[in-house]
Amino acid sequence: MTDDRYSRQELFRPIGEEGQQLIKKKHVLLVGAGALGTGNAESLVRAGVGKLTIVDRDYVETSNLQRQQLYSELDAQKKLPKAIAAKYRLEQINHAVKIEAHVLDAAWTDLLELAGETDLILDATDNYETRLMLNDVSHKLGIPWIYGACVGSSGMTFTIIPGETPCFQCLWNKMPTAGGQTCDTAGIISPAVGMVVSYQTADALKILVEDKESLSGKLITFDLWQNTHTAIQVRKLKSSSCPTCGTEPTYPYLSAEHTMKTAVLCGRDTVQIRPAVKKNLHLPDLNAIFTTQGLPVQYNHFLLSVEMNEKRMVVFEDGRVLIHGTNDVAEAKKMYHRIFS
């Protein structure tokens, strides 16, 4: 029996059999495995991309299931890291695609290393700091990347080609914003996610089949509830003095970090603590210690969750910790040091 998995995609003339062979040879780095990440990942894997590398720092919770299409209730019950749960599901969808999963809060050094052998970077993150790092990585390595964001019923996407389009830094002060809103504060409906994913994966396929002429070069924004849609030509925003894509780039977001990094996760009453130096924690030992102390513990091969002092601490193998139940950084640091000092 012949394998007709991609037959309908190959019938689409801009792709065809030749384009399909190009897709099979390409490697995509996907940063973020939430709503946009799972949608993009599934579309690319079903399309037959050769390799997909997924990076995500979080784990599956029940509040994700409304819009993050790769995950199940069982994934949430097990508190599986999103990158791992996505890998398991994607391998069931298309065994021919090589899936690489990384459970980490990517620093610029991680992104630079992971992007080194890729053909395209897809943004599915929820914060601008990571996007600015991706922007610098993209331009330093000369790799296209596709920005995407959504909140409520609105979304935005823009495809960045180093040396040709304005970069994310160029657009930074000119882009419309949602007033600081996030999915955790303003909510999100799944059709908005689907719309952004459609734009991102369509442009991804254009890049993977090497048809950049079909890219619009426009910043796309929409609001499905208000029935609005705009496509803004932004070529003139490209700046020769830009520190990322200008004539003398300095890549300001590719700089050393030597200190512990803390962040309050917006809308989640959670503080993330990332140690200055990655650790290699042995989670079974921590599980035994907490269990001996009579603390409620949930453990899998990727993370450990423990209840203490009306807070919940989630510990990852690399030493990163999420402390749920507080947005007080000082309090979170005290809890962290009591355990790891």
mmCIF file of C-alpha atoms in Angstrom:
data_model
loop_
_atom_site.group_PDB
_atom_site.id
_atom_site.type_symbol
_atom_site.label_atom_id
_atom_site.label_comp_id
_atom_site.label_asym_id
_atom_site.label_seq_id
_atom_site.Cartn_x
_atom_site.Cartn_y
_atom_site.Cartn_z
ATOM 1 C CA MET A 1 0.000 0.000 0.000
ATOM 2 C CA THR A 2 1.379 3.389 -0.971
ATOM 3 C CA ASP A 3 1.826 6.066 1.653
ATOM 4 C CA ASP A 4 -0.567 8.858 0.733
ATOM 5 C CA ARG A 5 -0.227 10.769 4.003
ATOM 6 C CA TYR A 6 0.767 14.021 2.265
ATOM 7 C CA SER A 7 -1.146 13.507 -0.984
ATOM 8 C CA ARG A 8 -3.629 16.340 -0.428
ATOM 9 C CA GLN A 9 -0.859 18.706 0.603
ATOM 10 C CA GLU A 10 1.140 17.774 -2.484
ATOM 11 C CA LEU A 11 -1.900 18.502 -4.684
ATOM 12 C CA PHE A 12 -1.640 22.112 -3.518
ATOM 13 C CA ARG A 13 0.462 23.551 -6.335
ATOM 14 C CA PRO A 14 2.632 25.984 -4.319
ATOM 15 C CA ILE A 15 3.894 22.950 -2.373
ATOM 16 C CA GLY A 16 3.678 19.941 -4.689
ATOM 17 C CA GLU A 17 5.948 16.902 -4.395
ATOM 18 C CA GLU A 18 9.104 19.011 -4.580
ATOM 19 C CA GLY A 19 7.944 21.251 -1.764
ATOM 20 C CA GLN A 20 6.992 18.254 0.329
ATOM 21 C CA GLN A 21 10.514 16.892 0.010
ATOM 22 C CA LEU A 22 11.859 20.247 1.178
ATOM 23 C CA ILE A 23 9.542 20.221 4.206
ATOM 24 C CA LYS A 24 10.803 16.749 5.149
ATOM 25 C CA LYS A 25 14.381 18.040 5.222
ATOM 26 C CA LYS A 26 13.720 21.034 7.464
ATOM 27 C CA HIS A 27 14.213 21.557 11.207
ATOM 28 C CA VAL A 28 12.013 23.969 13.195
ATOM 29 C CA LEU A 29 12.648 25.322 16.700
ATOM 30 C CA LEU A 30 9.396 25.971 18.577
ATOM 31 C CA VAL A 31 9.740 28.070 21.738
ATOM 32 C CA GLY A 32 6.688 27.609 23.953
ATOM 33 C CA ALA A 33 4.257 24.685 24.116
ATOM 34 C CA GLY A 34 1.102 26.404 25.288
ATOM 35 C CA ALA A 35 -1.863 27.332 23.112
ATOM 36 C CA LEU A 36 0.098 28.683 20.120
ATOM 37 C CA GLY A 37 2.823 26.098 20.597
ATOM 38 C CA THR A 38 0.569 23.054 20.542
ATOM 39 C CA GLY A 39 -1.348 24.367 17.531
ATOM 40 C CA ASN A 40 1.824 25.088 15.574
ATOM 41 C CA ALA A 41 3.442 21.813 16.610
ATOM 42 C CA GLU A 42 0.512 19.694 15.511
ATOM 43 C CA SER A 43 0.171 21.487 12.168
ATOM 44 C CA LEU A 44 3.879 21.158 11.360
ATOM 45 C CA VAL A 45 4.072 17.515 12.413
ATOM 46 C CA ARG A 46 0.994 16.654 10.358
ATOM 47 C CA ALA A 47 2.588 18.536 7.437
ATOM 48 C CA GLY A 48 5.660 16.295 7.684
ATOM 49 C CA VAL A 49 8.448 18.595 8.884
ATOM 50 C CA GLY A 50 11.670 16.623 9.289
ATOM 51 C CA LYS A 51 12.476 17.624 12.873
ATOM 52 C CA LEU A 52 10.756 19.700 15.521
ATOM 53 C CA THR A 53 12.563 20.908 18.643
ATOM 54 C CA ILE A 54 10.213 22.029 21.427
ATOM 55 C CA VAL A 55 11.265 24.192 24.377
ATOM 56 C CA ASP A 56 8.937 24.948 27.280
ATOM 57 C CA ARG A 57 9.357 25.701 30.992
ATOM 58 C CA ASP A 58 5.880 24.799 32.294
ATOM 59 C CA TYR A 59 3.731 21.744 33.033
ATOM 60 C CA VAL A 60 0.153 20.856 32.076
ATOM 61 C CA GLU A 61 -2.687 22.157 34.272
ATOM 62 C CA THR A 62 -6.439 21.730 33.838
ATOM 63 C CA SER A 63 -6.836 25.428 32.950
ATOM 64 C CA ASN A 64 -4.761 24.742 29.813
ATOM 65 C CA LEU A 65 -7.120 22.155 28.341
ATOM 66 C CA GLN A 66 -9.637 24.663 26.937
ATOM 67 C CA ARG A 67 -7.192 25.846 24.272
ATOM 68 C CA GLN A 68 -3.958 23.793 24.339
ATOM 69 C CA GLN A 69 -4.979 21.093 21.924
ATOM 70 C CA LEU A 70 -2.346 18.401 22.419
ATOM 71 C CA TYR A 71 -3.024 17.789 26.114
ATOM 72 C CA SER A 72 -5.431 15.559 28.027
ATOM 73 C CA GLU A 73 -6.887 15.421 31.526
ATOM 74 C CA LEU A 74 -4.416 12.649 32.311
ATOM 75 C CA ASP A 75 -1.486 14.921 31.381
ATOM 76 C CA ALA A 76 -2.797 17.499 33.857
ATOM 77 C CA GLN A 77 -3.321 14.900 36.577
ATOM 78 C CA LYS A 78 0.263 13.702 36.132
ATOM 79 C CA LYS A 79 1.593 17.281 35.938
ATOM 80 C CA LEU A 80 3.625 16.324 32.883
ATOM 81 C CA PRO A 81 5.932 19.022 31.513
ATOM 82 C CA LYS A 82 4.313 20.462 28.411
ATOM 83 C CA ALA A 83 7.297 19.731 26.182
ATOM 84 C CA ILE A 84 7.205 16.052 27.209
ATOM 85 C CA ALA A 85 3.428 15.679 26.918
ATOM 86 C CA ALA A 86 3.554 17.344 23.491
ATOM 87 C CA LYS A 87 6.326 14.996 22.346
ATOM 88 C CA TYR A 88 4.341 11.918 23.425
ATOM 89 C CA ARG A 89 1.227 13.055 21.550
ATOM 90 C CA LEU A 90 3.040 14.240 18.423
ATOM 91 C CA GLU A 91 4.864 10.934 18.060
ATOM 92 C CA GLN A 92 1.471 9.245 17.929
ATOM 93 C CA ILE A 93 0.371 11.619 15.163
ATOM 94 C CA ASN A 94 3.395 11.160 12.885
ATOM 95 C CA HIS A 95 6.141 8.691 13.820
ATOM 96 C CA ALA A 96 8.311 9.841 10.903
ATOM 97 C CA VAL A 97 8.973 13.262 12.419
ATOM 98 C CA LYS A 98 11.854 13.524 14.884
ATOM 99 C CA ILE A 99 10.646 15.298 18.023
ATOM 100 C CA GLU A 100 13.130 16.729 20.522
ATOM 101 C CA ALA A 101 11.770 18.087 23.829
ATOM 102 C CA HIS A 102 13.543 20.372 26.297
ATOM 103 C CA VAL A 103 12.045 21.213 29.688
ATOM 104 C CA LEU A 104 13.724 24.504 30.511
ATOM 105 C CA ASP A 105 13.285 28.224 30.935
ATOM 106 C CA ALA A 106 15.483 29.071 27.986
ATOM 107 C CA ALA A 107 18.290 31.553 28.534
ATOM 108 C CA TRP A 108 19.934 33.202 25.538
ATOM 109 C CA THR A 109 22.741 30.642 25.594
ATOM 110 C CA ASP A 110 20.196 27.822 25.340
ATOM 111 C CA LEU A 111 18.399 29.492 22.455
ATOM 112 C CA LEU A 112 21.612 30.198 20.591
ATOM 113 C CA GLU A 113 22.672 26.564 20.895
ATOM 114 C CA LEU A 114 19.279 25.069 20.025
ATOM 115 C CA ALA A 115 18.727 27.347 17.034
ATOM 116 C CA GLY A 116 22.140 26.664 15.535
ATOM 117 C CA GLU A 117 21.052 23.895 13.161
ATOM 118 C CA THR A 118 17.473 24.985 12.483
ATOM 119 C CA ASP A 119 15.808 26.475 9.433
ATOM 120 C CA LEU A 120 13.068 28.407 11.209
ATOM 121 C CA ILE A 121 12.177 29.641 14.706
ATOM 122 C CA LEU A 122 8.546 29.819 15.811
ATOM 123 C CA ASP A 123 7.555 32.065 18.702
ATOM 124 C CA ALA A 124 4.846 30.613 20.959
ATOM 125 C CA THR A 125 5.955 32.289 24.174
ATOM 126 C CA ASP A 126 4.053 34.484 26.605
ATOM 127 C CA ASN A 127 6.667 37.146 27.372
ATOM 128 C CA TYR A 128 8.566 39.856 25.528
ATOM 129 C CA GLU A 129 11.942 39.166 27.133
ATOM 130 C CA THR A 130 12.124 35.778 25.425
ATOM 131 C CA ARG A 131 10.941 37.268 22.151
ATOM 132 C CA LEU A 132 13.689 39.875 22.249
ATOM 133 C CA MET A 133 16.226 37.102 22.848
ATOM 134 C CA LEU A 134 14.744 35.161 19.918
ATOM 135 C CA ASN A 135 15.014 38.288 17.807
ATOM 136 C CA ASP A 136 18.732 38.618 18.551
ATOM 137 C CA VAL A 137 19.363 34.885 18.043
ATOM 138 C CA SER A 138 17.507 34.998 14.731
ATOM 139 C CA HIS A 139 19.588 37.871 13.392
ATOM 140 C CA LYS A 140 22.914 36.670 14.737
ATOM 141 C CA LEU A 141 22.396 33.294 13.020
ATOM 142 C CA GLY A 142 20.457 34.566 9.996
ATOM 143 C CA ILE A 143 17.419 32.362 10.685
ATOM 144 C CA PRO A 144 13.829 33.543 10.014
ATOM 145 C CA TRP A 145 11.402 33.653 12.930
ATOM 146 C CA ILE A 146 7.661 34.119 13.222
ATOM 147 C CA TYR A 147 6.196 36.191 16.055
ATOM 148 C CA GLY A 148 2.719 35.402 17.357
ATOM 149 C CA ALA A 149 0.575 36.531 20.284
ATOM 150 C CA CYS A 150 -3.068 36.409 21.334
ATOM 151 C CA VAL A 151 -5.256 37.451 24.257
ATOM 152 C CA GLY A 152 -9.021 37.608 24.664
ATOM 153 C CA SER A 153 -10.430 37.515 21.128
ATOM 154 C CA SER A 154 -7.517 39.338 19.481
ATOM 155 C CA GLY A 155 -4.189 38.324 18.033
ATOM 156 C CA MET A 156 -1.123 39.501 16.182
ATOM 157 C CA THR A 157 1.558 37.913 14.022
ATOM 158 C CA PHE A 158 4.557 39.022 11.987
ATOM 159 C CA THR A 159 7.177 37.091 10.055
ATOM 160 C CA ILE A 160 10.738 38.377 10.395
ATOM 161 C CA ILE A 161 13.385 37.681 7.758
ATOM 162 C CA PRO A 162 16.881 38.837 8.824
ATOM 163 C CA GLY A 163 18.315 41.372 6.404
ATOM 164 C CA GLU A 164 14.966 41.993 4.712
ATOM 165 C CA THR A 165 12.180 42.933 7.120
ATOM 166 C CA PRO A 166 12.163 45.161 10.191
ATOM 167 C CA CYS A 167 13.022 43.128 13.269
ATOM 168 C CA PHE A 168 11.035 42.825 16.479
ATOM 169 C CA GLN A 169 13.210 45.501 18.076
ATOM 170 C CA CYS A 170 12.324 47.918 15.262
ATOM 171 C CA LEU A 171 8.632 47.326 15.870
ATOM 172 C CA TRP A 172 8.846 47.335 19.661
ATOM 173 C CA ASN A 173 7.848 50.957 20.250
ATOM 174 C CA LYS A 174 5.400 51.091 17.342
ATOM 175 C CA MET A 175 3.290 47.984 17.876
ATOM 176 C CA PRO A 176 -0.281 48.129 19.194
ATOM 177 C CA THR A 177 -0.564 46.500 22.608
ATOM 178 C CA ALA A 178 -3.263 44.935 24.750
ATOM 179 C CA GLY A 179 -2.515 47.242 27.684
ATOM 180 C CA GLY A 180 -0.446 44.659 29.485
ATOM 181 C CA GLN A 181 -3.215 42.064 29.333
ATOM 182 C CA THR A 182 -2.404 38.368 29.280
ATOM 183 C CA CYS A 183 -4.440 35.178 29.008
ATOM 184 C CA ASP A 184 -4.266 34.930 32.804
ATOM 185 C CA THR A 185 -5.796 38.386 33.294
ATOM 186 C CA ALA A 186 -8.072 38.920 30.268
ATOM 187 C CA GLY A 187 -8.786 35.318 29.286
ATOM 188 C CA ILE A 188 -8.586 33.791 25.830
ATOM 189 C CA ILE A 189 -10.953 32.077 23.417
ATOM 190 C CA SER A 190 -9.642 29.237 21.307
ATOM 191 C CA PRO A 191 -10.682 30.722 17.916
ATOM 192 C CA ALA A 192 -8.201 33.564 18.504
ATOM 193 C CA VAL A 193 -5.489 30.978 19.097
ATOM 194 C CA GLY A 194 -6.463 29.128 15.942
ATOM 195 C CA MET A 195 -6.311 32.273 13.843
ATOM 196 C CA VAL A 196 -2.785 33.171 14.953
ATOM 197 C CA VAL A 197 -1.665 29.551 14.478
ATOM 198 C CA SER A 198 -3.090 29.580 10.942
ATOM 199 C CA TYR A 199 -1.091 32.656 10.009
ATOM 200 C CA GLN A 200 2.079 31.352 11.646
ATOM 201 C CA THR A 201 1.972 27.878 10.100
ATOM 202 C CA ALA A 202 1.016 29.203 6.671
ATOM 203 C CA ASP A 203 4.072 31.448 6.673
ATOM 204 C CA ALA A 204 6.142 28.612 8.130
ATOM 205 C CA LEU A 205 5.226 26.404 5.184
ATOM 206 C CA LYS A 206 6.108 29.200 2.750
ATOM 207 C CA ILE A 207 9.557 29.468 4.331
ATOM 208 C CA LEU A 208 10.081 25.708 4.518
ATOM 209 C CA VAL A 209 9.299 25.239 0.800
ATOM 210 C CA GLU A 210 11.538 28.260 0.080
ATOM 211 C CA ASP A 211 8.775 30.461 -1.313
ATOM 212 C CA LYS A 212 9.547 33.672 0.594
ATOM 213 C CA GLU A 213 8.070 35.721 -2.253
ATOM 214 C CA SER A 214 4.612 34.662 -1.028
ATOM 215 C CA LEU A 215 5.142 36.228 2.401
ATOM 216 C CA SER A 216 3.077 39.384 2.872
ATOM 217 C CA GLY A 217 5.686 41.256 4.907
ATOM 218 C CA LYS A 218 2.840 42.789 6.928
ATOM 219 C CA LEU A 219 1.993 42.956 10.612
ATOM 220 C CA ILE A 220 -1.350 41.166 10.984
ATOM 221 C CA THR A 221 -3.750 42.103 13.797
ATOM 222 C CA PHE A 222 -7.355 41.078 14.395
ATOM 223 C CA ASP A 223 -10.169 40.907 16.923
ATOM 224 C CA LEU A 224 -12.639 38.128 16.205
ATOM 225 C CA TRP A 225 -15.237 39.394 18.676
ATOM 226 C CA GLN A 226 -15.161 42.945 17.309
ATOM 227 C CA ASN A 227 -14.936 41.671 13.706
ATOM 228 C CA THR A 228 -11.825 43.673 12.874
ATOM 229 C CA HIS A 229 -8.791 42.693 10.815
ATOM 230 C CA THR A 230 -5.803 44.760 9.692
ATOM 231 C CA ALA A 231 -2.662 44.095 7.679
ATOM 232 C CA ILE A 232 -0.108 46.869 8.218
ATOM 233 C CA GLN A 233 2.827 47.442 5.889
ATOM 234 C CA VAL A 234 5.819 48.045 8.189
ATOM 235 C CA ARG A 235 8.809 48.076 5.805
ATOM 236 C CA LYS A 236 9.590 51.711 6.634
ATOM 237 C CA LEU A 237 10.072 50.863 10.308
ATOM 238 C CA LYS A 238 13.336 49.063 9.594
ATOM 239 C CA SER A 239 16.048 51.170 11.242
ATOM 240 C CA SER A 240 19.717 51.312 10.291
ATOM 241 C CA SER A 241 20.521 52.205 13.922
ATOM 242 C CA CYS A 242 18.675 49.206 15.371
ATOM 243 C CA PRO A 243 20.969 47.311 17.791
ATOM 244 C CA THR A 244 19.715 43.999 16.414
ATOM 245 C CA CYS A 245 19.278 44.433 12.646
ATOM 246 C CA GLY A 246 21.019 47.747 11.959
ATOM 247 C CA THR A 247 24.337 48.368 10.256
ATOM 248 C CA GLU A 248 26.301 47.787 13.478
ATOM 249 C CA PRO A 249 24.377 45.188 15.493
ATOM 250 C CA THR A 250 25.268 44.588 19.142
ATOM 251 C CA TYR A 251 22.560 41.989 19.963
ATOM 252 C CA PRO A 252 21.729 43.527 23.364
ATOM 253 C CA TYR A 253 19.646 40.569 24.552
ATOM 254 C CA LEU A 254 22.499 38.108 24.114
ATOM 255 C CA SER A 255 24.345 39.036 27.278
ATOM 256 C CA ALA A 256 25.668 37.049 30.220
ATOM 257 C CA GLU A 257 23.506 36.314 33.255
ATOM 258 C CA HIS A 258 25.370 35.472 36.433
ATOM 259 C CA THR A 259 22.751 35.929 39.139
ATOM 260 C CA MET A 260 19.660 34.155 40.381
ATOM 261 C CA LYS A 261 16.694 35.245 38.309
ATOM 262 C CA THR A 262 13.201 35.639 39.728
ATOM 263 C CA ALA A 263 9.962 36.428 37.934
ATOM 264 C CA VAL A 264 6.366 36.831 39.023
ATOM 265 C CA LEU A 265 4.258 34.921 36.494
ATOM 266 C CA CYS A 266 1.542 37.359 35.522
ATOM 267 C CA GLY A 267 -1.932 36.493 36.759
ATOM 268 C CA ARG A 268 -0.909 33.154 38.270
ATOM 269 C CA ASP A 269 0.039 34.147 41.859
ATOM 270 C CA THR A 270 3.299 32.323 41.203
ATOM 271 C CA VAL A 271 6.993 33.195 41.467
ATOM 272 C CA GLN A 272 9.565 31.434 39.314
ATOM 273 C CA ILE A 273 13.128 31.159 40.605
ATOM 274 C CA ARG A 274 15.929 30.188 38.242
ATOM 275 C CA PRO A 275 19.336 29.629 39.880
ATOM 276 C CA ALA A 276 22.413 31.403 38.538
ATOM 277 C CA VAL A 277 23.928 28.039 37.625
ATOM 278 C CA LYS A 278 21.843 25.131 36.407
ATOM 279 C CA LYS A 279 21.748 22.268 38.853
ATOM 280 C CA ASN A 280 21.286 18.569 38.246
ATOM 281 C CA LEU A 281 18.871 17.643 41.004
ATOM 282 C CA HIS A 282 18.095 14.027 41.795
ATOM 283 C CA LEU A 283 14.331 14.228 42.174
ATOM 284 C CA PRO A 284 13.895 10.742 43.708
ATOM 285 C CA ASP A 285 16.040 11.886 46.651
ATOM 286 C CA LEU A 286 13.920 14.999 47.138
ATOM 287 C CA ASN A 287 10.792 12.875 46.879
ATOM 288 C CA ALA A 288 12.087 10.595 49.646
ATOM 289 C CA ILE A 289 13.000 13.541 51.890
ATOM 290 C CA PHE A 290 9.639 15.293 51.554
ATOM 291 C CA THR A 291 7.708 12.037 51.903
ATOM 292 C CA THR A 292 9.618 11.196 55.104
ATOM 293 C CA GLN A 293 8.623 14.603 56.448
ATOM 294 C CA GLY A 294 4.972 13.724 55.844
ATOM 295 C CA LEU A 295 4.474 16.430 53.209
ATOM 296 C CA PRO A 296 2.012 15.893 50.321
ATOM 297 C CA VAL A 297 4.216 15.104 47.312
ATOM 298 C CA GLN A 298 3.471 14.358 43.667
ATOM 299 C CA TYR A 299 6.446 13.149 41.647
ATOM 300 C CA ASN A 300 7.192 12.067 38.095
ATOM 301 C CA HIS A 301 10.450 11.674 36.175
ATOM 302 C CA PHE A 302 10.508 15.350 35.190
ATOM 303 C CA LEU A 303 9.341 17.377 38.208
ATOM 304 C CA LEU A 304 8.299 17.195 41.819
ATOM 305 C CA SER A 305 5.365 19.039 43.399
ATOM 306 C CA VAL A 306 5.177 19.457 47.183
ATOM 307 C CA GLU A 307 2.681 21.258 49.425
ATOM 308 C CA MET A 308 4.143 23.249 52.324
ATOM 309 C CA ASN A 309 3.019 26.222 54.423
ATOM 310 C CA GLU A 310 -0.113 26.697 52.284
ATOM 311 C CA LYS A 311 2.120 27.045 49.225
ATOM 312 C CA ARG A 312 2.916 24.594 46.454
ATOM 313 C CA MET A 313 6.494 24.261 45.244
ATOM 314 C CA VAL A 314 7.227 22.656 41.870
ATOM 315 C CA VAL A 315 10.872 21.653 41.401
ATOM 316 C CA PHE A 316 12.487 20.807 38.053
ATOM 317 C CA GLU A 317 15.658 18.769 37.492
ATOM 318 C CA ASP A 318 17.694 21.832 36.481
ATOM 319 C CA GLY A 319 17.016 23.523 39.841
ATOM 320 C CA ARG A 320 14.295 25.831 38.576
ATOM 321 C CA VAL A 321 11.387 26.223 41.002
ATOM 322 C CA LEU A 322 7.829 27.522 40.709
ATOM 323 C CA ILE A 323 6.291 28.628 44.003
ATOM 324 C CA HIS A 324 2.509 28.813 43.720
ATOM 325 C CA GLY A 325 0.395 30.796 46.160
ATOM 326 C CA THR A 326 2.459 33.982 46.358
ATOM 327 C CA ASN A 327 3.619 36.896 44.240
ATOM 328 C CA ASP A 328 6.039 38.045 46.946
ATOM 329 C CA VAL A 329 9.540 37.491 45.555
ATOM 330 C CA ALA A 330 11.223 37.887 48.958
ATOM 331 C CA GLU A 331 8.950 35.256 50.502
ATOM 332 C CA ALA A 332 9.553 32.912 47.584
ATOM 333 C CA LYS A 333 13.331 33.308 47.880
ATOM 334 C CA LYS A 334 13.180 32.431 51.594
ATOM 335 C CA MET A 335 11.297 29.225 50.798
ATOM 336 C CA TYR A 336 13.795 28.417 48.060
ATOM 337 C CA HIS A 337 16.849 28.938 50.276
ATOM 338 C CA ARG A 338 15.369 26.889 53.118
ATOM 339 C CA ILE A 339 15.277 23.917 50.759
ATOM 340 C CA PHE A 340 18.386 24.373 48.605
ATOM 341 C CA SER A 341 20.939 26.289 50.692
#
